[in-house]
Short mmCIF file of C-alpha atoms in Angstrom, two decimals:
data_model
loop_
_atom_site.label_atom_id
_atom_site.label_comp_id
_atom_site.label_asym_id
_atom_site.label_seq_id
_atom_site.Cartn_x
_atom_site.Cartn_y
_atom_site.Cartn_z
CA UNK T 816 4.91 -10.55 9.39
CA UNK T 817 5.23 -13.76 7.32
CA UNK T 818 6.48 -15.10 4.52
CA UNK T 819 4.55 -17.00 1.85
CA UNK T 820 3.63 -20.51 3.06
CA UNK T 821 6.54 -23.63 3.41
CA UNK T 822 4.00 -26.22 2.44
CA UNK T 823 5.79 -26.48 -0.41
CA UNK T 824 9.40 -26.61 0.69
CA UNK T 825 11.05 -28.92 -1.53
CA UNK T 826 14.26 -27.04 -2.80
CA UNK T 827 13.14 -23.90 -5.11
CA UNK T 828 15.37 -23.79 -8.36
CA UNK T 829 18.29 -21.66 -9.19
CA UNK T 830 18.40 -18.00 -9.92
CA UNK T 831 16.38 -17.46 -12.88
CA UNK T 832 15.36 -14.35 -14.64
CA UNK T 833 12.87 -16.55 -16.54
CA UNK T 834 11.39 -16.73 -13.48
CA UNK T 835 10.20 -13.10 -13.93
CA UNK T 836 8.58 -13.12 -16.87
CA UNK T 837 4.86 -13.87 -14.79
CA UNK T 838 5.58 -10.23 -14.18
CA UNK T 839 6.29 -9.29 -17.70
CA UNK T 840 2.90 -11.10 -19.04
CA UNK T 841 1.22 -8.90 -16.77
CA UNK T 842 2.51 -5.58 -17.54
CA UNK T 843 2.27 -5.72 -21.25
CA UNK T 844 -1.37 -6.91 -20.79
CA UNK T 845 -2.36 -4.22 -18.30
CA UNK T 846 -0.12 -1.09 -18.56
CA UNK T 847 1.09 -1.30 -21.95
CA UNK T 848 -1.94 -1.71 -23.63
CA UNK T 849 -4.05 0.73 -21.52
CA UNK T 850 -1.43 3.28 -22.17
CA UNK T 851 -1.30 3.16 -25.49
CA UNK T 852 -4.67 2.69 -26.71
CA UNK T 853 -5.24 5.50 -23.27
CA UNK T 854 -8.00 3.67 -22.01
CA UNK T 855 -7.34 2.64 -18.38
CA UNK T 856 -10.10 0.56 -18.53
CA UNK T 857 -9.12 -1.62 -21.81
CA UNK T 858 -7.94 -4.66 -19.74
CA UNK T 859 -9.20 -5.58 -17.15
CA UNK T 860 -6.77 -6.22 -13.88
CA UNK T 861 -8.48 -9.73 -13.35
CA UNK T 862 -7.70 -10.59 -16.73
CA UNK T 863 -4.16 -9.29 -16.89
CA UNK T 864 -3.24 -11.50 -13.25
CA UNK T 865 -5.20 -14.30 -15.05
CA UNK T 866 -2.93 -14.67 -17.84
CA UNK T 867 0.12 -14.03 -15.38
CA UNK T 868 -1.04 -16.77 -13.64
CA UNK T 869 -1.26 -19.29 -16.35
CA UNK T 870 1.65 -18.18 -17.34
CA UNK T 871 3.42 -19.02 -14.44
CA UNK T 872 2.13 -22.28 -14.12
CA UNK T 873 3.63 -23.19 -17.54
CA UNK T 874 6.41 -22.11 -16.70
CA UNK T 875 7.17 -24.20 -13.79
CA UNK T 876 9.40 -26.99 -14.61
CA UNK T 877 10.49 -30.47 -12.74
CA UNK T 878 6.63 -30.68 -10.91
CA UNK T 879 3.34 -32.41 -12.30
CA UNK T 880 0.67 -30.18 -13.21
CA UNK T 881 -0.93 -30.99 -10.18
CA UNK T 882 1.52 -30.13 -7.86
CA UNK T 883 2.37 -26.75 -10.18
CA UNK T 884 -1.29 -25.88 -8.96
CA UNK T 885 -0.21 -27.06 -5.62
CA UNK T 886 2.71 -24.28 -5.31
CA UNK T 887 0.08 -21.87 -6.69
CA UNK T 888 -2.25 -22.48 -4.04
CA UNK T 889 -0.27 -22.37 -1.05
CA UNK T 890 0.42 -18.61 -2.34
CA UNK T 891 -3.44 -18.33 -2.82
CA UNK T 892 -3.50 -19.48 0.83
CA UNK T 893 -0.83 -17.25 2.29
CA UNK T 894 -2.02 -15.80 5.66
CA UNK T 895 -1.44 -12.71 5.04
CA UNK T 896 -3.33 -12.63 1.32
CA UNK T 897 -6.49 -14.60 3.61
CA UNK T 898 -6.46 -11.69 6.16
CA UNK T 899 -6.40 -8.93 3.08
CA UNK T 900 -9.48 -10.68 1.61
CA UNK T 901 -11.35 -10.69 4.99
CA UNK T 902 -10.47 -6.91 5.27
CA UNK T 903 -11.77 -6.39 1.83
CA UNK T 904 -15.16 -8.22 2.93
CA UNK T 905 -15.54 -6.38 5.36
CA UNK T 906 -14.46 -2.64 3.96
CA UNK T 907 -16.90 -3.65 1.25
CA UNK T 908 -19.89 -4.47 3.38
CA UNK T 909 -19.23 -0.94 6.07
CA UNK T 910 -18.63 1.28 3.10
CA UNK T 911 -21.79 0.10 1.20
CA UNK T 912 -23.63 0.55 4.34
CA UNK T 913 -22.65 3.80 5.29
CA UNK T 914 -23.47 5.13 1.70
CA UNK T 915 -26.90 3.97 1.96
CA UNK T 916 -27.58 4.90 5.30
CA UNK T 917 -26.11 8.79 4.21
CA UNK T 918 -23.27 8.68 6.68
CA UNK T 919 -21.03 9.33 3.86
CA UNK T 920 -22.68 12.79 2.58
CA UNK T 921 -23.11 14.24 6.20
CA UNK T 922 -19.33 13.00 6.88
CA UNK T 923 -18.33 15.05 3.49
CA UNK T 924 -20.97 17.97 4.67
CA UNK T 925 -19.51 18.39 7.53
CA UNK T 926 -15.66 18.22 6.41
CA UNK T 927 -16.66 20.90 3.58
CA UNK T 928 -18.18 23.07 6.14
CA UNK T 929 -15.30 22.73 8.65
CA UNK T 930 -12.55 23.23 5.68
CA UNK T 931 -11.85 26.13 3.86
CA UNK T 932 -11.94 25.16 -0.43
CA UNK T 933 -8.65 26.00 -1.44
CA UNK T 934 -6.85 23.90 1.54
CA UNK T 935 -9.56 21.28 1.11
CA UNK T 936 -6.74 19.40 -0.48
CA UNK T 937 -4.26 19.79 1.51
CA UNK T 938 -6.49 18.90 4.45
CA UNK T 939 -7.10 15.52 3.37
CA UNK T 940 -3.60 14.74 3.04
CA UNK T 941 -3.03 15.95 6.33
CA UNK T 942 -5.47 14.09 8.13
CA UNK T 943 -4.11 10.80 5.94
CA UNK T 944 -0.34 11.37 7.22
CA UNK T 945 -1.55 11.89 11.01
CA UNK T 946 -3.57 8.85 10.99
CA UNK T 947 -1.45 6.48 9.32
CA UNK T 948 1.50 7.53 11.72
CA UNK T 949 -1.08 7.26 14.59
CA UNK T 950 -2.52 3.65 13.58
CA UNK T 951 0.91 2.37 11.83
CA UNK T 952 -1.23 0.91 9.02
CA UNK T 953 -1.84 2.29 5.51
CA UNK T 954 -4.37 -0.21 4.92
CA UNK T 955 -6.35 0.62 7.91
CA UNK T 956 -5.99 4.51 6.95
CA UNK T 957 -7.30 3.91 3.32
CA UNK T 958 -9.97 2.00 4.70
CA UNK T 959 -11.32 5.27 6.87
CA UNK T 960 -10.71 7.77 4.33
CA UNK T 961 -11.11 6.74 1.02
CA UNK T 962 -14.84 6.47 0.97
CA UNK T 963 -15.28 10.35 2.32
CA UNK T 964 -12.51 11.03 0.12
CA UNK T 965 -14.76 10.04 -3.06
CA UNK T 966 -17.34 11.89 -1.70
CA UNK T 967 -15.53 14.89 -1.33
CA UNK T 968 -14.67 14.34 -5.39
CA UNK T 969 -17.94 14.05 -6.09
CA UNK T 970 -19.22 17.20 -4.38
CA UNK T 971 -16.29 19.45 -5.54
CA UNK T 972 -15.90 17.89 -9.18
CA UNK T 973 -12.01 17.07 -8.12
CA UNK T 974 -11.11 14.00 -9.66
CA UNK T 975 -11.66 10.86 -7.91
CA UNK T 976 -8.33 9.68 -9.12
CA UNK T 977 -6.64 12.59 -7.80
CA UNK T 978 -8.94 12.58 -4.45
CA UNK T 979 -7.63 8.78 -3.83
CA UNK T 980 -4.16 9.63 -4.71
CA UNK T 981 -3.79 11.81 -1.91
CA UNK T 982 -5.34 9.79 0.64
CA UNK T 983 -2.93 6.70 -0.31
CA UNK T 984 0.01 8.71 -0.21
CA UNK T 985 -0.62 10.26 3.62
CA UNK T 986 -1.26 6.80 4.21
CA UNK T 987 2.50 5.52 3.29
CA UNK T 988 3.72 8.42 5.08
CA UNK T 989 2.68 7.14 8.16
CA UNK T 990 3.39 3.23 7.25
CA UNK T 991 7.10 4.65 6.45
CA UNK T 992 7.50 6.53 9.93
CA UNK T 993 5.49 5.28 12.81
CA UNK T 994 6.63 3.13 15.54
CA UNK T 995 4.03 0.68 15.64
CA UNK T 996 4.37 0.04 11.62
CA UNK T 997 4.82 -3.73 11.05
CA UNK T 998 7.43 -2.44 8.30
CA UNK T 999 9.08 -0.54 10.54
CA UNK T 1000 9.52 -3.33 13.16
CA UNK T 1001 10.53 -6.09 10.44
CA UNK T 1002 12.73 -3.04 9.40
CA UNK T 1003 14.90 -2.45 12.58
CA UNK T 1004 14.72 -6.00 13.22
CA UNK T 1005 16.54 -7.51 10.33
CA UNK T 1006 19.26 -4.48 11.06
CA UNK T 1007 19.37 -4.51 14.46
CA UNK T 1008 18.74 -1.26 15.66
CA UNK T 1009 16.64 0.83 17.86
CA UNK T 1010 13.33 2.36 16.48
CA UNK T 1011 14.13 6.01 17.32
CA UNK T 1012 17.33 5.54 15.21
CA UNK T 1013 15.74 4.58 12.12
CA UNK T 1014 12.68 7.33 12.55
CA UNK T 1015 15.48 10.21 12.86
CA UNK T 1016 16.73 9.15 9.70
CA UNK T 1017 13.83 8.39 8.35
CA UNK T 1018 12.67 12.07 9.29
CA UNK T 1019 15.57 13.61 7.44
CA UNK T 1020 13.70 12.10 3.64
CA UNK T 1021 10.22 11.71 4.66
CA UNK T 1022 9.44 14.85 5.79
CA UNK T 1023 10.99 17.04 3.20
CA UNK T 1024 8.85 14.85 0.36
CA UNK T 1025 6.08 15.31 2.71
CA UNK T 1026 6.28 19.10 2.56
CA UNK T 1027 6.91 19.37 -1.48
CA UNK T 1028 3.77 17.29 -1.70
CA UNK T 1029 1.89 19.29 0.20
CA UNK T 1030 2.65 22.47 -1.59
CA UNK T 1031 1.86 20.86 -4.51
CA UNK T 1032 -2.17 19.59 -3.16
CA UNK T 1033 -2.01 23.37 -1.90
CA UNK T 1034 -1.32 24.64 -5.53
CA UNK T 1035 -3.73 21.79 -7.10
CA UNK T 1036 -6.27 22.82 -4.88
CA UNK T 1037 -6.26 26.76 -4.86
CA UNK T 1038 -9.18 26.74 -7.32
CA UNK T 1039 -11.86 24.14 -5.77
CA UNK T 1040 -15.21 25.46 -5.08
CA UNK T 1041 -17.59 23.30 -2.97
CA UNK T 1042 -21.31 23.08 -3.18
CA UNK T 1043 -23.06 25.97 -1.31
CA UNK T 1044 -24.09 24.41 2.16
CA UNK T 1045 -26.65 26.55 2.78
CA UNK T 1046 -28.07 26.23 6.12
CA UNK T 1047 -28.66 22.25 6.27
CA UNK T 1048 -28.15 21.17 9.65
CA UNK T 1049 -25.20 18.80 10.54
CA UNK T 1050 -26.24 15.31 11.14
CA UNK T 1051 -24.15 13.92 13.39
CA UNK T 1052 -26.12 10.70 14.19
CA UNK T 1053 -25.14 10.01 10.16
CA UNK T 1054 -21.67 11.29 10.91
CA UNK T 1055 -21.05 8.73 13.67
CA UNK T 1056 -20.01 5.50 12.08
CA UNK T 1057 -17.24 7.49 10.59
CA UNK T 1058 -16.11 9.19 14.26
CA UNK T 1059 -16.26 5.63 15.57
CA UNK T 1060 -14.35 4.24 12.68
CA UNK T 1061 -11.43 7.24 13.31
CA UNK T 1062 -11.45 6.61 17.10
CA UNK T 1063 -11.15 3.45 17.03
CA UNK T 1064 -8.01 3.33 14.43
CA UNK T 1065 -6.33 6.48 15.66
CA UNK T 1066 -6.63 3.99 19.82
CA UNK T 1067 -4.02 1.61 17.42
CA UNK T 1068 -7.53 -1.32 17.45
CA UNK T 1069 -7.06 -3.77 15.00
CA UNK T 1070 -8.34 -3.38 11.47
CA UNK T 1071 -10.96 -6.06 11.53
CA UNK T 1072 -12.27 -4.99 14.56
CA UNK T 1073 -12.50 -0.99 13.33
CA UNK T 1074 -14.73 -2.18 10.54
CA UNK T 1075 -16.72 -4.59 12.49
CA UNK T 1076 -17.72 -1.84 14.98
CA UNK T 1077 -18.53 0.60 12.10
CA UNK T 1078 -20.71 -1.77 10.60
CA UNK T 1079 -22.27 -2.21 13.55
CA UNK T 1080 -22.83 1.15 14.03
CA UNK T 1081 -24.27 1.30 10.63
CA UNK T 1082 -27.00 -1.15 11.55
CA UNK T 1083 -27.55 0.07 15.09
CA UNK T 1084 -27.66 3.85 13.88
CA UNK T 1085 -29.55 3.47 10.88
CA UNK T 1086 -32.31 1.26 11.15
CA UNK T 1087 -32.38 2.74 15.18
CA UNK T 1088 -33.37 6.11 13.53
CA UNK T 1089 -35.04 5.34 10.72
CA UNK T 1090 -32.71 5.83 7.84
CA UNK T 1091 -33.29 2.00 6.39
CA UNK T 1092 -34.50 -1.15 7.63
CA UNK T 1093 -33.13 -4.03 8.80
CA UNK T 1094 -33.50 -5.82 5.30
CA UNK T 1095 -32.29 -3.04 3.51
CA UNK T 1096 -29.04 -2.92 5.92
CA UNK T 1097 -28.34 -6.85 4.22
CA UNK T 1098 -28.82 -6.35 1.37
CA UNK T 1099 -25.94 -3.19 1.64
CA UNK T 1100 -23.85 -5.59 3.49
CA UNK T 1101 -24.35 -8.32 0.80
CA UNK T 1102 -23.94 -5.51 -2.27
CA UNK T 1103 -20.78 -4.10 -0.53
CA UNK T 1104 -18.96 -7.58 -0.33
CA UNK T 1105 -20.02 -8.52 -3.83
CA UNK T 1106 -18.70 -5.63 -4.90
CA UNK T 1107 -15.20 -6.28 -3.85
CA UNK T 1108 -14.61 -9.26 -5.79
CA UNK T 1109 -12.74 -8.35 -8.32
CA UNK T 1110 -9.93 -6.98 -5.69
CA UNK T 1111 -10.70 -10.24 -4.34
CA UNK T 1112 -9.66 -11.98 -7.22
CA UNK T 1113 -6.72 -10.25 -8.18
CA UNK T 1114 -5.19 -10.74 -4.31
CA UNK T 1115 -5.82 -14.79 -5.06
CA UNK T 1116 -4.11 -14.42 -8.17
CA UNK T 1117 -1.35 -12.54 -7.21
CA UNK T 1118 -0.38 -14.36 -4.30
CA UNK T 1119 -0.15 -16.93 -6.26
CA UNK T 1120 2.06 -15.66 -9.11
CA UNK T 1121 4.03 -14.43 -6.53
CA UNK T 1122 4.71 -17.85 -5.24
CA UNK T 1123 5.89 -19.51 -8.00
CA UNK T 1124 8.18 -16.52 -8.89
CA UNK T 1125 9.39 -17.13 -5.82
CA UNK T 1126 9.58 -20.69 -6.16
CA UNK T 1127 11.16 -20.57 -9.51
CA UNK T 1128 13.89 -18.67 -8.75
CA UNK T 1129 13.04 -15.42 -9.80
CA UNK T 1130 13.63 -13.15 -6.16
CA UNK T 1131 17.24 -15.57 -5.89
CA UNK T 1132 17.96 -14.00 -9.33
CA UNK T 1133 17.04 -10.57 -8.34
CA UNK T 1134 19.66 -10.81 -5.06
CA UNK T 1135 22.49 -12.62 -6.78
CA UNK T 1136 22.45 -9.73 -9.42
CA UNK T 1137 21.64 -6.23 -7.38
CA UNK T 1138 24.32 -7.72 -4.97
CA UNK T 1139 27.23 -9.30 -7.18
CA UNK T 1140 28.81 -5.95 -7.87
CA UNK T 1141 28.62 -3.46 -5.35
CA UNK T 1142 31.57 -1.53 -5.45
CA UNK T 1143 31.73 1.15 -2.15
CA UNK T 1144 29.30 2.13 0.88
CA UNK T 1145 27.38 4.68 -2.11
CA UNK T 1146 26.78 1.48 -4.68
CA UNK T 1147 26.27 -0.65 -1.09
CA UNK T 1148 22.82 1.68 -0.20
CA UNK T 1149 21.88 2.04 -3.84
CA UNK T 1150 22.24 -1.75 -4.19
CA UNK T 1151 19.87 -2.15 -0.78
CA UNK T 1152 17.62 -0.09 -2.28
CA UNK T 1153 17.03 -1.71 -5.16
CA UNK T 1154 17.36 -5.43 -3.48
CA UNK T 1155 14.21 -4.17 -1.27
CA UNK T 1156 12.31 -2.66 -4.33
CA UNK T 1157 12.74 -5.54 -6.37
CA UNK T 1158 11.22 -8.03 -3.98
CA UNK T 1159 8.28 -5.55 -3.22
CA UNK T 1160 7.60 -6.10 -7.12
CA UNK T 1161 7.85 -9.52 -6.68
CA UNK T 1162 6.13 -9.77 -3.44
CA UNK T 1163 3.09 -6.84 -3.73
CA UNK T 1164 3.86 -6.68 0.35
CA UNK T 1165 6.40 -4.47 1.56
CA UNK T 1166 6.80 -6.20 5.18
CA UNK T 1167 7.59 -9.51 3.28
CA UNK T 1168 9.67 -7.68 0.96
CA UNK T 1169 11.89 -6.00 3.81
CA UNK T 1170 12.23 -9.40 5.58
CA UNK T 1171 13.08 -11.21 2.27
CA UNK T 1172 16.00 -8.85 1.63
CA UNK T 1173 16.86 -7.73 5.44
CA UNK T 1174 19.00 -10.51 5.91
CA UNK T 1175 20.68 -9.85 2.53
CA UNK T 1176 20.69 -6.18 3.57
CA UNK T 1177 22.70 -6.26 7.26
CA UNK T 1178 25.45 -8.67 5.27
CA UNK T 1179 26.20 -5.10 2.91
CA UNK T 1180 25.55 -2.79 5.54
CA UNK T 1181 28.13 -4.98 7.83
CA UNK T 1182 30.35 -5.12 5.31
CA UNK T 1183 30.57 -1.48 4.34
CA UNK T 1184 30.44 -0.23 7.76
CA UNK T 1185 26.68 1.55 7.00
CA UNK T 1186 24.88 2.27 9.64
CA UNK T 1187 21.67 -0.34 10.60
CA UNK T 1188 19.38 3.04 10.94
CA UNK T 1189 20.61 3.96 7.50
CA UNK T 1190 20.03 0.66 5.94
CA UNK T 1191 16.77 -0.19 7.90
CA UNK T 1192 15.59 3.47 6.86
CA UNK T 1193 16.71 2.68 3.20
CA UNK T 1194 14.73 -0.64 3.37
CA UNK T 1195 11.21 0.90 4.56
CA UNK T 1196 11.80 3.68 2.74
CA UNK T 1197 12.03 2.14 -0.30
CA UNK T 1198 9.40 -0.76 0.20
CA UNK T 1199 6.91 1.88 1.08
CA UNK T 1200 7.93 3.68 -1.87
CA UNK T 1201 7.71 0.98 -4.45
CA UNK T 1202 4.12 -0.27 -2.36
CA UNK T 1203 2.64 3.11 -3.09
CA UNK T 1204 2.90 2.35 -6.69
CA UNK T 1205 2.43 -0.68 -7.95
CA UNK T 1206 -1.49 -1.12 -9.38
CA UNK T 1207 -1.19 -4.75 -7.73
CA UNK T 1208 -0.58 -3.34 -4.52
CA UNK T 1209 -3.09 -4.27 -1.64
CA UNK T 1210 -3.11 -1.01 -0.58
CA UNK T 1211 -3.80 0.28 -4.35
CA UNK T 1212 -6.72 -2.20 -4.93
CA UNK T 1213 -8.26 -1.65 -1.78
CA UNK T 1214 -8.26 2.16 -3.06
CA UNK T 1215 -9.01 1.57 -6.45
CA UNK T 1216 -11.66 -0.96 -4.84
CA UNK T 1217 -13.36 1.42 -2.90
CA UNK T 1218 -13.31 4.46 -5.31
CA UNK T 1219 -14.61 2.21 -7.97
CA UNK T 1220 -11.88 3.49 -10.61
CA UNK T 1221 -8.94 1.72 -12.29
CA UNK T 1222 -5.42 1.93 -10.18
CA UNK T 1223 -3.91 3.91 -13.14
CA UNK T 1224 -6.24 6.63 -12.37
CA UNK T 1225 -4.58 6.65 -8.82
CA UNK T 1226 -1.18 6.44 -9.70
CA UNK T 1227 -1.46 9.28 -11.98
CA UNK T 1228 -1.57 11.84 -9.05
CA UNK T 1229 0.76 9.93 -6.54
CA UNK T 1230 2.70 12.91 -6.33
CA UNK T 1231 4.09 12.01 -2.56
CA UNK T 1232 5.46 8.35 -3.21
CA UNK T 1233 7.58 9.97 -6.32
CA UNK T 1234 8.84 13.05 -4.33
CA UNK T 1235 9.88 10.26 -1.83
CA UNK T 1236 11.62 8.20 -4.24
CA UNK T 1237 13.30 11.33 -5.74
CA UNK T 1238 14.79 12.35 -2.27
CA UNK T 1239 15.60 9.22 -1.28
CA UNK T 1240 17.36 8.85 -4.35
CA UNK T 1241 19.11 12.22 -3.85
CA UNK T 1242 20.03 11.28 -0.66
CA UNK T 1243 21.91 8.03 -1.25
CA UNK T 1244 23.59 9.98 -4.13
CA UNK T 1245 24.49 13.09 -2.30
CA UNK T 1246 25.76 10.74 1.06
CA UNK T 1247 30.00 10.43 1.97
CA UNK T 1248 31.15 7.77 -0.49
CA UNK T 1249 33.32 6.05 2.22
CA UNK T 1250 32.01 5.71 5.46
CA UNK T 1251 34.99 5.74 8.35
CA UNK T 1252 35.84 2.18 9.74
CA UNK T 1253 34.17 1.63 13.37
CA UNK T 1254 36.65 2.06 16.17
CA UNK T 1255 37.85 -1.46 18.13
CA UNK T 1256 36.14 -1.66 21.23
#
């Protein structure tokens, strides 16, 4: 749970929405243009962050070029963007392998025979929220589900979009509520408060969006028809990356360490039986990582971008605005709420969002006597929320990544994030107006 780097820490300049415009360049390259000429595959992401990027570096005033590059760099070299590349590596070279080794079809076999069609939906989504709460990590969860996920698409013509969709969105569900959720612990840290406070009130939002979504997959898939199995046994020596994989996320193990055992178990399972050899197990490692470097490049760029907003001004703006005229403990949560959303934009990382306005965030809540569990629920509520849908997302190009289609076909069936943000919305709105003063101890 860092921020980006200080190897840069000479004194960042003043508020400026200028600052922002990185942001701009990118979504009238990449949005705009794919929505109106509807072709969600018009621009390329790479080339939209590009052009952000240069942007940015124009942009930056009082520094040489070189040390504008510098600044960009040390957002390249965040931490946290170098761990989300090795994960990609990594989720490239397992899911590659399992394809080719069939691990994938006997996983979706199996889940099609165990499932009934019409809750085949549903299921997934399911099975996303309970692992996400039980690892605390929407990566991790997207990483174990997505690829059976596409293959479920595949065999029951659903819509990969769609198919993804639902796995990402069980995935923030979990990242939102459980205890061991690094957003949840920079959460009740910056407001000081216990974790079973802020998961009762995060209960109260969560789970009603969670059940309207779930009706809805129910509805949405009423109508799928799967493949007739026939009587093809189940191949569970195929199936057991995959169990491996679950077990070893749902025991809370460490990302990089899941994948590393299910590739593992990739090479030890399928060249031990028969179903490739060793050489053809490389070259599926060396295809998968390949494969992943266009999310590769758009994480470099982006944490970059992201640094120089930063740097520039542009998340000082953002505060000084959202928190210059609060008027009330209503306009005090509303103004949280859109101090955390606006740094996730600017960030693409909802723990460094939440610690970037946490501070900012007990100051209101202290001052207008709101609760910390009801500000640290409206700050990972809303970071989770605003995570869920941005196409720059590492969560949403690790999907998109995996599923090998354009984030915009994702986000057009991310029906949980925007029940979330709908009741969380209602719930600020419909919340006392005045909250009573705390009694002198």
């Amino acid at each position: 749970m860092s921020h980006f780097p200080d190897s840069n820490d000479t004194a960042p300049a003043k508020p400026s929405l200028w600052a922002l415009s990185p942001l701009l360049v990118f979504f009238l390259l990449y949005l705009v243009i794919s929505v109106t000429v509807r072709d969600f595959y018009a621009v390329p992401v790479t080339v939209a962050f590009t052009a952000a990027a240069v942007w940015a570096v124009l942009i930056t005033r009082g520094k040489s070029m070189a040390e504008r590059v510098d600044l960009f760099s040390s957002g390249v070299a965040n931490r946290n963007i170098l761990m989300m590349i090795w994960i990609f590596v990594l989720a490239g070279a397992f899911a590659q392998s399992a394809r080719d080794m069939g691990a994938i079809d006997a996983t979706v076999q199996l889940t099609l025979r165990l499932l009934p069609d019409n809750l085949l939906l549903a299921s997934v989504f399911i099975a996303s929220c309970f692992i996400s709460l039980s690892v605390g990590t929407s990566v991790g969860t997207i990483v174990a589900l997505a690829p059976v996920a596409v293959g479920l698409a595949e065999a029951t013509q659903a819509g990969t979009g769609m198919m993804t969709a639902i796995v990402v969105g069980g995935a923030f569900f979990g990242d939102n509520l459980s205890f061991i959720s690094d957003t949840t612990i920079a959460a009740t840290r910056t407001q000081g408060c216990a974790m079973r406070d802020k998961f009762r009130a995060n209960v109260k939002v969560v789970f009603p969006a969670a059940l309207l979504a779930l009706a809805c997959y129910v509805l949405l898939g009423w109508n799928v028809q799967s493949p007739p199995m026939g009587d093809a046994p189940i191949e569970w020596m195929k199936v057991f990356p995959y169990l491996l994989v679950l077990a070893t996320a749902l025991a809370g193990v460490h990302v990089m360490v899941v994948l590393t055992l299910g590739l593992l178990a990739t090479g030890l399972v399928g060249v031990g039986m028969g179903y490739f050899s060793f050489m053809a197990w490389f070259r599926a490692m060396g295809g998968g990582m390949t494969g992943m470097g266009e999310l590769i490049i758009v994480t470099l760029l982006a944490g970059g971008v992201l640094a120089l907003i930063r740097y520039n001004g542009g998340i000082a703006y953002i505060i000084g605005k959202i928190t210059s005229h609060i008027r009330g403990r209503r306009g005090a949560e509303f103004s949280i709420a859109a101090l955390v959303s606006m740094a996730n934009l600017c960030t693409a990382n909802n723990t460094i969002a939440i610690i970037t306005a946490g501070p900012i965030a007990k100051e209101i809540s202290d001052k207008f006597h709101i609760p910390p569990r009801r500000s640290a629920s409206i700050l990972d509520t809303f970071s989770c929320l605003v995570q869920g849908v941005i196409p720059y997302g590492a969560q949403m190009l690790m999907a998109a990544g995996i599923a090998q289609v354009s984030p915009l076909m994702i986000m057009e069936y991310l029906y949980y994030p925007l029940i979330l943000g709908v009741c969380s919305i209602a719930a600020i709105a419909l919340a006392p107006g005045r909250a009573r003063r705390r009694r002198k101890s």
